[in-house]
Each structure stands twice: as structure tokens, then as C-alpha cells.
mmCIF file with all atom_site columns, C-alpha atoms in Angstrom:
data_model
loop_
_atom_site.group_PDB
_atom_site.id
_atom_site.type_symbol
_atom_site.label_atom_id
_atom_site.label_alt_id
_atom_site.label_comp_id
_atom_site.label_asym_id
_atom_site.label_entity_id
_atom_site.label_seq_id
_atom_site.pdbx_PDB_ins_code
_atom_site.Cartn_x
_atom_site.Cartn_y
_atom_site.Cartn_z
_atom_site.occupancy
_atom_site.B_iso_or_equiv
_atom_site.pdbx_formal_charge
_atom_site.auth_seq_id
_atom_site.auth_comp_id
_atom_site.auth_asym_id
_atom_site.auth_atom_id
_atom_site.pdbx_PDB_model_num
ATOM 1   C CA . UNK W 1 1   ? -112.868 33.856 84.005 1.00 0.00 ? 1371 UNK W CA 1
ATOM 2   C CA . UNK W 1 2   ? -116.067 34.528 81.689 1.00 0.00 ? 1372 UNK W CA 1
ATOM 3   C CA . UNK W 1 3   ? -119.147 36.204 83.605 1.00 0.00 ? 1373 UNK W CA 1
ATOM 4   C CA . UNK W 1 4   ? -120.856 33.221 82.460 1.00 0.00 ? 1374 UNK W CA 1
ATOM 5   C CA . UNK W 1 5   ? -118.591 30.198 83.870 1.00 0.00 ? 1375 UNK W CA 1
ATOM 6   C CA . UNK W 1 6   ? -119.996 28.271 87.313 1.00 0.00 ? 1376 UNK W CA 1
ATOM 7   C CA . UNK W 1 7   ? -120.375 30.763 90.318 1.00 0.00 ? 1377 UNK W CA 1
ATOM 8   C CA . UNK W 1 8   ? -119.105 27.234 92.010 1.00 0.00 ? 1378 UNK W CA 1
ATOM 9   C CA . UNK W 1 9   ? -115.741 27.489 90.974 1.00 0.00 ? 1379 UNK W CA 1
ATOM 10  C CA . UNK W 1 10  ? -115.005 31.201 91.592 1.00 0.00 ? 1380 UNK W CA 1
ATOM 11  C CA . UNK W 1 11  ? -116.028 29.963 95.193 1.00 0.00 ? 1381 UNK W CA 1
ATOM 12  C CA . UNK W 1 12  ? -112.809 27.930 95.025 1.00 0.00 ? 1382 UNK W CA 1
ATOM 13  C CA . UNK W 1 13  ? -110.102 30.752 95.409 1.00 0.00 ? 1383 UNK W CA 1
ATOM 14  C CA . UNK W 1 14  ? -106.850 28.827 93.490 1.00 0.00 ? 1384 UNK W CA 1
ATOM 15  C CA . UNK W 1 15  ? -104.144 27.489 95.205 1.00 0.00 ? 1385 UNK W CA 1
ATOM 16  C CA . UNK W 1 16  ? -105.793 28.269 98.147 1.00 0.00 ? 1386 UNK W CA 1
ATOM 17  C CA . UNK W 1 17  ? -108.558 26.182 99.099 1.00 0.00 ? 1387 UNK W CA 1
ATOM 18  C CA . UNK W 1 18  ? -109.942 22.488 97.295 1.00 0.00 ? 1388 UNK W CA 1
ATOM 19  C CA . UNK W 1 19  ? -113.250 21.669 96.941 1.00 0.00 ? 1389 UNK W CA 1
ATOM 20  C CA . UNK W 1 20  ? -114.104 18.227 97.860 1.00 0.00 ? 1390 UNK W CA 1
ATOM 21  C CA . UNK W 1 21  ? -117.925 16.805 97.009 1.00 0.00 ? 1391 UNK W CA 1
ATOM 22  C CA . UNK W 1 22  ? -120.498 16.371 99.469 1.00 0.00 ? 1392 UNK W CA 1
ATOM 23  C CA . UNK W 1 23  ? -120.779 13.086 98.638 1.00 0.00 ? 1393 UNK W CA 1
ATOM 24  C CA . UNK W 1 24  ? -118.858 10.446 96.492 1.00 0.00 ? 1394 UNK W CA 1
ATOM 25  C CA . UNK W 1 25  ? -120.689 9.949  92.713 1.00 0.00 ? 1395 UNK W CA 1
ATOM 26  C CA . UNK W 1 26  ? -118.900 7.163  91.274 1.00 0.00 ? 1396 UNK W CA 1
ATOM 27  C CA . UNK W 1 27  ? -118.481 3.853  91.377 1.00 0.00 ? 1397 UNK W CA 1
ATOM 28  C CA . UNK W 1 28  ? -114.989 2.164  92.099 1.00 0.00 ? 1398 UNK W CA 1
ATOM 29  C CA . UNK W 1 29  ? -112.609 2.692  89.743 1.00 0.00 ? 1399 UNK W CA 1
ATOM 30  C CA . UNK W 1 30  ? -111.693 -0.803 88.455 1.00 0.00 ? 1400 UNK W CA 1
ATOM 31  C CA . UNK W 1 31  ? -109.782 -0.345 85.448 1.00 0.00 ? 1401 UNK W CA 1
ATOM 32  C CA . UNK W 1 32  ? -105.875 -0.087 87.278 1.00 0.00 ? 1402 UNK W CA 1
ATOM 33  C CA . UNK W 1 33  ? -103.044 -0.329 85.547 1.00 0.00 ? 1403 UNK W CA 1
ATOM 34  C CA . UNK W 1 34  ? -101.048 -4.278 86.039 1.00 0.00 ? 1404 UNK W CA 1
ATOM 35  C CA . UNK W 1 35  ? -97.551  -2.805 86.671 1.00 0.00 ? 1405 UNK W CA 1
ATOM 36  C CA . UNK W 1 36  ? -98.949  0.391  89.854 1.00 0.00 ? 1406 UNK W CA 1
ATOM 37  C CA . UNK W 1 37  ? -102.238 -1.192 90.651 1.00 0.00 ? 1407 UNK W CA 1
ATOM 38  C CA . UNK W 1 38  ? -103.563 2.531  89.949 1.00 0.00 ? 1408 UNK W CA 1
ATOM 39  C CA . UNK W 1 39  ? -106.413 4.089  88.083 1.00 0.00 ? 1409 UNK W CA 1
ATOM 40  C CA . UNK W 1 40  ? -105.347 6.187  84.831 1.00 0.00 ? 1410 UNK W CA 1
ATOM 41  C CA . UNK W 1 41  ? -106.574 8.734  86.127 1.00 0.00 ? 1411 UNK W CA 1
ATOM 42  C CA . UNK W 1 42  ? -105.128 9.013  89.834 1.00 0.00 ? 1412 UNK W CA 1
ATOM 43  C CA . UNK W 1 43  ? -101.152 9.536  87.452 1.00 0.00 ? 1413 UNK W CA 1
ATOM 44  C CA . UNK W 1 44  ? -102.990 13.072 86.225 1.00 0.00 ? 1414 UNK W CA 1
ATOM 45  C CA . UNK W 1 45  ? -104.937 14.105 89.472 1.00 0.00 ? 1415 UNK W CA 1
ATOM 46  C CA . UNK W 1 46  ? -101.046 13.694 91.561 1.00 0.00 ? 1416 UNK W CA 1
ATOM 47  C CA . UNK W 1 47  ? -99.294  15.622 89.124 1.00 0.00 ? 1417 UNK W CA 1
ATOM 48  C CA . UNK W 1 48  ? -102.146 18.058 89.155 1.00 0.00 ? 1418 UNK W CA 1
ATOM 49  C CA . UNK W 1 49  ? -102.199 18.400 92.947 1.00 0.00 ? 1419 UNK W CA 1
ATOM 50  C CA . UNK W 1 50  ? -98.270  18.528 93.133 1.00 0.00 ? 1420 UNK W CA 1
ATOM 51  C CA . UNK W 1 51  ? -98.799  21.926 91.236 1.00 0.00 ? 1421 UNK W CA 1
ATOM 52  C CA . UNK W 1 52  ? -98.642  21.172 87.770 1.00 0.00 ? 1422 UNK W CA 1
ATOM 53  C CA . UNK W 1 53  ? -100.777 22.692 85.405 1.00 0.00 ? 1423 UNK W CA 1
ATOM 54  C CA . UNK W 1 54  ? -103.158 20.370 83.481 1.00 0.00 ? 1424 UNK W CA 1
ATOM 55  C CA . UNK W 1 55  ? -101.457 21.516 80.560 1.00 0.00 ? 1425 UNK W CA 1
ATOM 56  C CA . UNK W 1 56  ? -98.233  20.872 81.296 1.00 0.00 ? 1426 UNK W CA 1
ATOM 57  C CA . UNK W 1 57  ? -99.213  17.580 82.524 1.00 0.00 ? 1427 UNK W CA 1
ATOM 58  C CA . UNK W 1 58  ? -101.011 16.572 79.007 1.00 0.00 ? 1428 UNK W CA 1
ATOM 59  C CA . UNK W 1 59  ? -97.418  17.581 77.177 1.00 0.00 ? 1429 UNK W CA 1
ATOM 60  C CA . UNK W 1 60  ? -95.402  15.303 79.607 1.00 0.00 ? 1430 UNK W CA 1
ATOM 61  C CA . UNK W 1 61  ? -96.883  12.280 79.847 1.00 0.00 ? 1431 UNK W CA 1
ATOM 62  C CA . UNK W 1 62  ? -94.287  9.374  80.412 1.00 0.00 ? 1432 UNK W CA 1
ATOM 63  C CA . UNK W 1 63  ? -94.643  7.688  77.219 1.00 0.00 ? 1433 UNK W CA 1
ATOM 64  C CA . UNK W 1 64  ? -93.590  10.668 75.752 1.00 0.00 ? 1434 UNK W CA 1
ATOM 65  C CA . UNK W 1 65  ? -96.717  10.749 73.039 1.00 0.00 ? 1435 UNK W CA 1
ATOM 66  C CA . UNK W 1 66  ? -98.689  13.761 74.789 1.00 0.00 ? 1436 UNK W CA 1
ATOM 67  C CA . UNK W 1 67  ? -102.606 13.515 75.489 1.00 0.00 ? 1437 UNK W CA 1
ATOM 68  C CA . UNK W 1 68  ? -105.568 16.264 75.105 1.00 0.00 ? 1438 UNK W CA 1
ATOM 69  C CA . UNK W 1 69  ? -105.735 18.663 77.937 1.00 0.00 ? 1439 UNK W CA 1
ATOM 70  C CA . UNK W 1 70  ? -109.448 17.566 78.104 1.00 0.00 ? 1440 UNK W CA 1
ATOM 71  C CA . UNK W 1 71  ? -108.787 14.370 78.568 1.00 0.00 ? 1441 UNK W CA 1
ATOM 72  C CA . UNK W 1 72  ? -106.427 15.814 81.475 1.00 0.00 ? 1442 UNK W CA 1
ATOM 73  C CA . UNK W 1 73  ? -109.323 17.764 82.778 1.00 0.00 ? 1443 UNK W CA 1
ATOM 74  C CA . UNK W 1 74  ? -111.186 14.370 82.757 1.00 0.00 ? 1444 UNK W CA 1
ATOM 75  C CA . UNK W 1 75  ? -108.982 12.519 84.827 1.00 0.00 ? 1445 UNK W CA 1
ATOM 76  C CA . UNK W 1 76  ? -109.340 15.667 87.390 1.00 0.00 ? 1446 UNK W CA 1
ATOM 77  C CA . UNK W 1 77  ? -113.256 15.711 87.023 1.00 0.00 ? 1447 UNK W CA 1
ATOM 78  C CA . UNK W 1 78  ? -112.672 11.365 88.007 1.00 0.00 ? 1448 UNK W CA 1
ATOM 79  C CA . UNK W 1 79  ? -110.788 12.197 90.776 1.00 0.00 ? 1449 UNK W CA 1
ATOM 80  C CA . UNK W 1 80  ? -113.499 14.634 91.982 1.00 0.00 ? 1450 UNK W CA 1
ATOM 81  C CA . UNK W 1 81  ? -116.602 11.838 91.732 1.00 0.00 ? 1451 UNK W CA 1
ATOM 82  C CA . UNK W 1 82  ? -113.873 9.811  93.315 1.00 0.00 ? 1452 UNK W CA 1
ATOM 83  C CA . UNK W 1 83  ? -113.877 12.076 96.891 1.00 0.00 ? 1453 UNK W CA 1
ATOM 84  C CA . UNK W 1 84  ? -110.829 13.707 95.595 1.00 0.00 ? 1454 UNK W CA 1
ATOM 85  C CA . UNK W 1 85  ? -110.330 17.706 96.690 1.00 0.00 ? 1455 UNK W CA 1
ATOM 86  C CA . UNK W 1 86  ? -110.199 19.079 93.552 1.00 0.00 ? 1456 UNK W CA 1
ATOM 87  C CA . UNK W 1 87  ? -109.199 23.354 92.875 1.00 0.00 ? 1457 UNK W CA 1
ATOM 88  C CA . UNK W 1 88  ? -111.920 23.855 90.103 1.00 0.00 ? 1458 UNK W CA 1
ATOM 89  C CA . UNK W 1 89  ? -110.394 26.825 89.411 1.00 0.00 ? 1459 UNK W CA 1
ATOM 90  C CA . UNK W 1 90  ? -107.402 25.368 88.011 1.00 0.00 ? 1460 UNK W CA 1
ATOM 91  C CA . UNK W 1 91  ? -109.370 22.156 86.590 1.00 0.00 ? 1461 UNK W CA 1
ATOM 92  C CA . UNK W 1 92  ? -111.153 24.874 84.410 1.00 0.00 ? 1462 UNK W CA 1
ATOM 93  C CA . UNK W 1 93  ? -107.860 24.305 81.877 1.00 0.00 ? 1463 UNK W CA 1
ATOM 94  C CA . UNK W 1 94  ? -110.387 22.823 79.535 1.00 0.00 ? 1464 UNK W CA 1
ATOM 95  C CA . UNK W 1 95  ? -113.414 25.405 80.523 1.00 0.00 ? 1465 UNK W CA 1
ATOM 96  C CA . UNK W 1 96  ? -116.643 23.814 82.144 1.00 0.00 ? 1466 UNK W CA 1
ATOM 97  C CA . UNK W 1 97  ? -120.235 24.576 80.266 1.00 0.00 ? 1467 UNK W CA 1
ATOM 98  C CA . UNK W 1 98  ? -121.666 27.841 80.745 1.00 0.00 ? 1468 UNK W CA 1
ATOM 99  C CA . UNK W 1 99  ? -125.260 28.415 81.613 1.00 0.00 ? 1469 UNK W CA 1
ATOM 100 C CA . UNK W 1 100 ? -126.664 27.762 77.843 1.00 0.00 ? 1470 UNK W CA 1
ATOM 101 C CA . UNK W 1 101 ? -124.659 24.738 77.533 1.00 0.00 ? 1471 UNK W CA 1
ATOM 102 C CA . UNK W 1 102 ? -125.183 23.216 80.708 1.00 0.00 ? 1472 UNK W CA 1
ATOM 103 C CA . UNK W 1 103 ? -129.514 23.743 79.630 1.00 0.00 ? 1473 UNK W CA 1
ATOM 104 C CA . UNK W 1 104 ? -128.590 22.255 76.609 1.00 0.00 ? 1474 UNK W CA 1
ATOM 105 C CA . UNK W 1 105 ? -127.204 19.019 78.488 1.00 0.00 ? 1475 UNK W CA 1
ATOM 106 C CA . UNK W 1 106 ? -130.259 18.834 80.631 1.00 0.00 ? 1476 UNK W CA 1
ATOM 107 C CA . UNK W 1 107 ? -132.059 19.006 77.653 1.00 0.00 ? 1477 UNK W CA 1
ATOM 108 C CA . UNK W 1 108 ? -130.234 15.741 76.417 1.00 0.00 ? 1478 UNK W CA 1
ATOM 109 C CA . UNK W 1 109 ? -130.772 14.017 79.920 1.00 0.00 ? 1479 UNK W CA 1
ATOM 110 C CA . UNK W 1 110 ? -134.781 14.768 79.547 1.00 0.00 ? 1480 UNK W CA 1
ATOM 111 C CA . UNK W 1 111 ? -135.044 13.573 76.083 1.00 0.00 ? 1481 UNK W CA 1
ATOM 112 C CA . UNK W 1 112 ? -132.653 10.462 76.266 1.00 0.00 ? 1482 UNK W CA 1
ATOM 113 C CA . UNK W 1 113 ? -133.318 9.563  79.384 1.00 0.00 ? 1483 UNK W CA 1
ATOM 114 C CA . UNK W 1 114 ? -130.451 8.350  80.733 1.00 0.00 ? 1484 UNK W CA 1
ATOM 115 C CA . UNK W 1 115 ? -128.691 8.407  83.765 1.00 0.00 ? 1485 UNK W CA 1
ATOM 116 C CA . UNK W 1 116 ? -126.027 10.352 84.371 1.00 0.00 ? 1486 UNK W CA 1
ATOM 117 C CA . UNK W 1 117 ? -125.657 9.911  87.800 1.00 0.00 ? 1487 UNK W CA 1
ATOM 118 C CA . UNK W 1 118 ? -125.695 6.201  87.522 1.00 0.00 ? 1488 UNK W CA 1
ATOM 119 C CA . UNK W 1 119 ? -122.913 3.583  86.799 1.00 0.00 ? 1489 UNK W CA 1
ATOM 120 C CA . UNK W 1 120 ? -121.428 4.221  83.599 1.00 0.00 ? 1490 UNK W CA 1
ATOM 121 C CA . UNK W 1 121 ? -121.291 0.402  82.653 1.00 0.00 ? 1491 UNK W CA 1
ATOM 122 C CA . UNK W 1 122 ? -125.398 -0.080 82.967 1.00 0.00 ? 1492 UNK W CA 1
ATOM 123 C CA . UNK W 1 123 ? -126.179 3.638  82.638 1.00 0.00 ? 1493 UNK W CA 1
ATOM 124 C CA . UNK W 1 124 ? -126.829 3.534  78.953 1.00 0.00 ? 1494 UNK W CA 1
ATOM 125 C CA . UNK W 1 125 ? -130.241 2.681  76.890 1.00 0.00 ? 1495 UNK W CA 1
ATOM 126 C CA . UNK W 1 126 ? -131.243 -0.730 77.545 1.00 0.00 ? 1496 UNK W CA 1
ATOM 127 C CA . UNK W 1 127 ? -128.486 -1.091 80.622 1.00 0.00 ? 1497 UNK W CA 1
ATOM 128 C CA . UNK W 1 128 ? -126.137 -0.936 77.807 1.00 0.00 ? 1498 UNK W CA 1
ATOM 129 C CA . UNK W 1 129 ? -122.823 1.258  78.933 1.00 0.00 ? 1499 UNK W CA 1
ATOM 130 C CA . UNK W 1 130 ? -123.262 5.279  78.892 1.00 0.00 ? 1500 UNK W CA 1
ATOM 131 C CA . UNK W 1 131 ? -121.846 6.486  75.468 1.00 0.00 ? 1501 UNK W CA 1
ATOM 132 C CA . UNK W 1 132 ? -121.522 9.954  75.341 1.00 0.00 ? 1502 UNK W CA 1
ATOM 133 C CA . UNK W 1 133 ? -122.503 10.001 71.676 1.00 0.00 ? 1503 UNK W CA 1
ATOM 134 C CA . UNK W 1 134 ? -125.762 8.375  72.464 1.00 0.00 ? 1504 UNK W CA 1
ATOM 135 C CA . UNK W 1 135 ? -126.505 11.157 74.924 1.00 0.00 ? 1505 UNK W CA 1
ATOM 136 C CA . UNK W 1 136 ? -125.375 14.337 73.135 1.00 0.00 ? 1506 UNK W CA 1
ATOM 137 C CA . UNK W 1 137 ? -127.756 12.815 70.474 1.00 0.00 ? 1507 UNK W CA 1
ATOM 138 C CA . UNK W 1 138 ? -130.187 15.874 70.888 1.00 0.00 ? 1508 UNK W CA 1
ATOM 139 C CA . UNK W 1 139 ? -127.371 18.604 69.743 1.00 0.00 ? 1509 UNK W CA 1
ATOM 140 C CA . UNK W 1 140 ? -125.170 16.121 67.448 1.00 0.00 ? 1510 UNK W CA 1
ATOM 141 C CA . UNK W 1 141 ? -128.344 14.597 65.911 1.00 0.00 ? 1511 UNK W CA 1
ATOM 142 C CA . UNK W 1 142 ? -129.704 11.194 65.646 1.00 0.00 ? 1512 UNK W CA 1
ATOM 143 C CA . UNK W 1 143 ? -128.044 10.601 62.437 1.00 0.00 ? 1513 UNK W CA 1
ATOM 144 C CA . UNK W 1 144 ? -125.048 11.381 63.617 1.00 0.00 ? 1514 UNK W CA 1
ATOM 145 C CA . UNK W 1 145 ? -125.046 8.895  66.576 1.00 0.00 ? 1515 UNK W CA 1
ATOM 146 C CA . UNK W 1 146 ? -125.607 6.541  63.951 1.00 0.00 ? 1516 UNK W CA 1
ATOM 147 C CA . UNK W 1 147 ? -122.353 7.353  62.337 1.00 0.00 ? 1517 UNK W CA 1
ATOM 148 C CA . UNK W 1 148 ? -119.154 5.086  62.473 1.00 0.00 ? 1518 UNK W CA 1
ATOM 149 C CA . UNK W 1 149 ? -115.788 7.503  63.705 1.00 0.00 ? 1519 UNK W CA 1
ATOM 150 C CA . UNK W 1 150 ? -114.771 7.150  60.408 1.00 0.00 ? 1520 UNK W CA 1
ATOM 151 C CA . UNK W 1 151 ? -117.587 8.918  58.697 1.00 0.00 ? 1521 UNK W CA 1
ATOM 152 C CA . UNK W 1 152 ? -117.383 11.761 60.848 1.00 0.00 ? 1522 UNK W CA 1
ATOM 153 C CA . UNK W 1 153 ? -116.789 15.350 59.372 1.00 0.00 ? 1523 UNK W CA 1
ATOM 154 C CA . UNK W 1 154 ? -114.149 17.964 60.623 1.00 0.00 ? 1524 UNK W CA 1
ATOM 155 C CA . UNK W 1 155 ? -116.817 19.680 61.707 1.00 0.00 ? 1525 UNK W CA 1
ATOM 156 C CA . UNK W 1 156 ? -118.866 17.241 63.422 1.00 0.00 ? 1526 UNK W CA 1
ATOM 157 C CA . UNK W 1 157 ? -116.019 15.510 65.253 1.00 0.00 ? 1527 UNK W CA 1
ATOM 158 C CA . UNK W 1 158 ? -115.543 19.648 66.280 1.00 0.00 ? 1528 UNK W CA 1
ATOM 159 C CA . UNK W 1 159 ? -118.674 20.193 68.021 1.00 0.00 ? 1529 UNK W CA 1
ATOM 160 C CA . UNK W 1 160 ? -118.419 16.957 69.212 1.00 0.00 ? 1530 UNK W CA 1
ATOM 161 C CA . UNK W 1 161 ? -115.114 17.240 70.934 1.00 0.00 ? 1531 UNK W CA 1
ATOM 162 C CA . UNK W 1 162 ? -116.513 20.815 72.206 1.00 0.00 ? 1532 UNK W CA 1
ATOM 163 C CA . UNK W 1 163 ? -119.773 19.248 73.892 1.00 0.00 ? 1533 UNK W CA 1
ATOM 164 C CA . UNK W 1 164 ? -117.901 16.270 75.193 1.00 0.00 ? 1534 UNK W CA 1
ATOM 165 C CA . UNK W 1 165 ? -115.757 18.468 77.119 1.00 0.00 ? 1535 UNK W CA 1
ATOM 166 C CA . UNK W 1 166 ? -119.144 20.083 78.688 1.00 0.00 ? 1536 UNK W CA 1
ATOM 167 C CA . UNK W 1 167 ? -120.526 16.792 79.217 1.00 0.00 ? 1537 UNK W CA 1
ATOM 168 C CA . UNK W 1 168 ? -117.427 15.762 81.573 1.00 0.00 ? 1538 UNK W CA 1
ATOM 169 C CA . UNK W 1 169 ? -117.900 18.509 83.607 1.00 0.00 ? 1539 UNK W CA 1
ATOM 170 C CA . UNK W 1 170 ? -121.950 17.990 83.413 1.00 0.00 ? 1540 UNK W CA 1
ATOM 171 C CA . UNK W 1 171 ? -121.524 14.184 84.566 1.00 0.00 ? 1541 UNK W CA 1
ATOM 172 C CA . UNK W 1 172 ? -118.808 14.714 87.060 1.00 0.00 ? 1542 UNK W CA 1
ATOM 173 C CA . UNK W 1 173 ? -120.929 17.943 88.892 1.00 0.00 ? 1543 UNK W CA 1
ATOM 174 C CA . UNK W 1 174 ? -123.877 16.132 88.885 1.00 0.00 ? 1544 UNK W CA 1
ATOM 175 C CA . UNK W 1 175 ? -122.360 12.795 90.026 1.00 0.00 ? 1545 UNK W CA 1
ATOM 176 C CA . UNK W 1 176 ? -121.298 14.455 92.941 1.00 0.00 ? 1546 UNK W CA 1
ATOM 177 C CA . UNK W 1 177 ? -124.975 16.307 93.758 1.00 0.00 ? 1547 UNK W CA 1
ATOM 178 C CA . UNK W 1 178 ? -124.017 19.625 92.504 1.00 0.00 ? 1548 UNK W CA 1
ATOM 179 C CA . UNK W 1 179 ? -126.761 22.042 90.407 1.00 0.00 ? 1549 UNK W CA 1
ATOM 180 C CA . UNK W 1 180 ? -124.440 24.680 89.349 1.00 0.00 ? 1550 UNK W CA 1
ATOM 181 C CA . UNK W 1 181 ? -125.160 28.375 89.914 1.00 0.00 ? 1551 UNK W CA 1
ATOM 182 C CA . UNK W 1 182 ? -124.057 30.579 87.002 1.00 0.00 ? 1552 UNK W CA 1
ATOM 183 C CA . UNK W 1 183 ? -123.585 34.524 87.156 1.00 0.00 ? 1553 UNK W CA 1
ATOM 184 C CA . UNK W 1 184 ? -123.800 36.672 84.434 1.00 0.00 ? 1554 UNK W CA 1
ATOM 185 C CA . UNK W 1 185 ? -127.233 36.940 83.268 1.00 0.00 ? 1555 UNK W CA 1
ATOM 186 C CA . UNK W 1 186 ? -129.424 34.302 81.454 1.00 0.00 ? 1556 UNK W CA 1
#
């Protein structure tokens, strides 16, 4: 593990010990699936706590068409604003922000303004819903919120996939009440 990953999850020895949040920082999941009556998320998060590695688990996904292991890592983060015990050890497949990136992030939270910590349907400007691109408009830039998919460049939908994967960790830690400590130096 880099010097400069969370102090909080090399608190969580792996395999060993799960951490669960102090308190819950989500709201119900309510999109479940017609034919289990479960959350997308919760078919990741059991695999993951049977054991299997969030990489594994984004090759073998039961349609057979395999997923990103950050959106893996995603599910895991849900399941941890959902009062899951979560090893964040293992989670840390798709690698949480390190101290520059997680300032960078509270940077976006000052200067957007929104809510992180709020429901994601209302959380976003105007009570619209949360969109990440709307809040990683600080590093991405304003003209490139204002971009359709389409438009994007290579390297634009890059960084963004990069600082996506930060904010999931961001929004899930501080959902839950956690301020990160990071080791390492600055």
C-alpha cells in the first residue's frame, strides 16, 4: 500500500477484521432488481464478503459481459453507507484518493457547493440529482461539464474515470462521518 493511501484502511488488517461506519450515510436503496427484490449492489458486496476478490467478481458477472472493477469497488463503497462491514483493505482494488486528491475534492465541495452527504436524488444544484460531472467541475473544467459523452476526448473521459473513482470513495467516507487521516507526509 502507498505511504500516501488512508491511515483508515491500514487500520483494517485484511481478512481479519471489517470496518463497519459509525453511523449509516445513505438513504434506502430503492432501485431493486423485479426478479430478487435486491439492490445491484448487495450481488457485488456478497460475492465480495464470501472471499472473492473485487476483481474476480467484475470478470464473472452472471450475464457473462464483465463490468469495471470500479464500478465493483462502488457497489462495496454502497454497501458501506448502507451499514455494511466492509474490509477497506481489500475494497482498495480500485485505490481510494490520496491526501492531494482527497484536498482536491474538498476543493470541489467548497466551490460547487453541493452536498455530498445528502440524498443523491435532491443533492445536486437547484435540488436537481448529484452528477458527479457537475461536481468534479473544478478539476474537469466548466466547459467540460458542459460537454455531451459523445464529445468527450480520450483524455478527458481518462481523468475523468480517474477522479470518479476518488470521488466514490470521497462520497461514501464522508457519507458515513469519516475525515480521513493520511500518512506519508503532505
Amino acid at each position: 500500500m502507498k505511504e500516501t493511501a488512508m491511515t483508515l484502511i491500514r487500520q483494517c488488517p485484511s481478512r481479519q477484521a471489517k470496518w463497519r461506519p459509525m453511523r449509516l450515510g445513505g438513504s434506502p436503496s430503492i432501485n431493486l432488481k423485479k426478479k430478487t427484490g435486491t439492490a445491484t449492489w448487495e450481488v457485488s458486496y456478497d460475492k465480495f464478503v464470501g472471499g472473492t476478490h473485487p476483481q474476480t467478481i467484475a470478470m464473472t458477472q452472471k450475464s457473462g459481459k464483465p463490468i469495471q472493477v470500479a464500478t465493483v469497488v462502488g457497489h462495496i463503497l454502497e454497501a458501506l453507507v448502507q451499514g455494511r462491514p466492509v474490509d477497506l483493505e481489500l475494497a482498495a482494488a480500485d485505490p481510494p484518493p490520496n491526501r492531494a486528491e482527497w484536498d482536491e475534492l474538498v476543493r470541489c465541495s467548497v466551490e460547487t457547493g453541493l452536498d455530498v452527504t445528502g440524498d443523491p436524488a435532491t443533492s445536486g444544484p437547484n435540488s436537481e440529482r448529484f452528477a458527479m460531472k457537475d461536481f468534479l467541475a473544478p478539476i474537469m473544467g466548466n466547459a467540460f461539464a458542459l460537454k455531451d459523452y459523445k464529445e468527450r476526448t480520450p483524455e478527458e473521459s481518462s481523468k475523468l474515470t480517474k477522479w470518479c473513482s476518488c470521488l466514490k470513495w470521497y462520497l461514501a467516507l464522508r457519507r458515513v462521518g469519516v475525515e480521513p487521516t493520511f500518512g506519508g507526509g503532505p
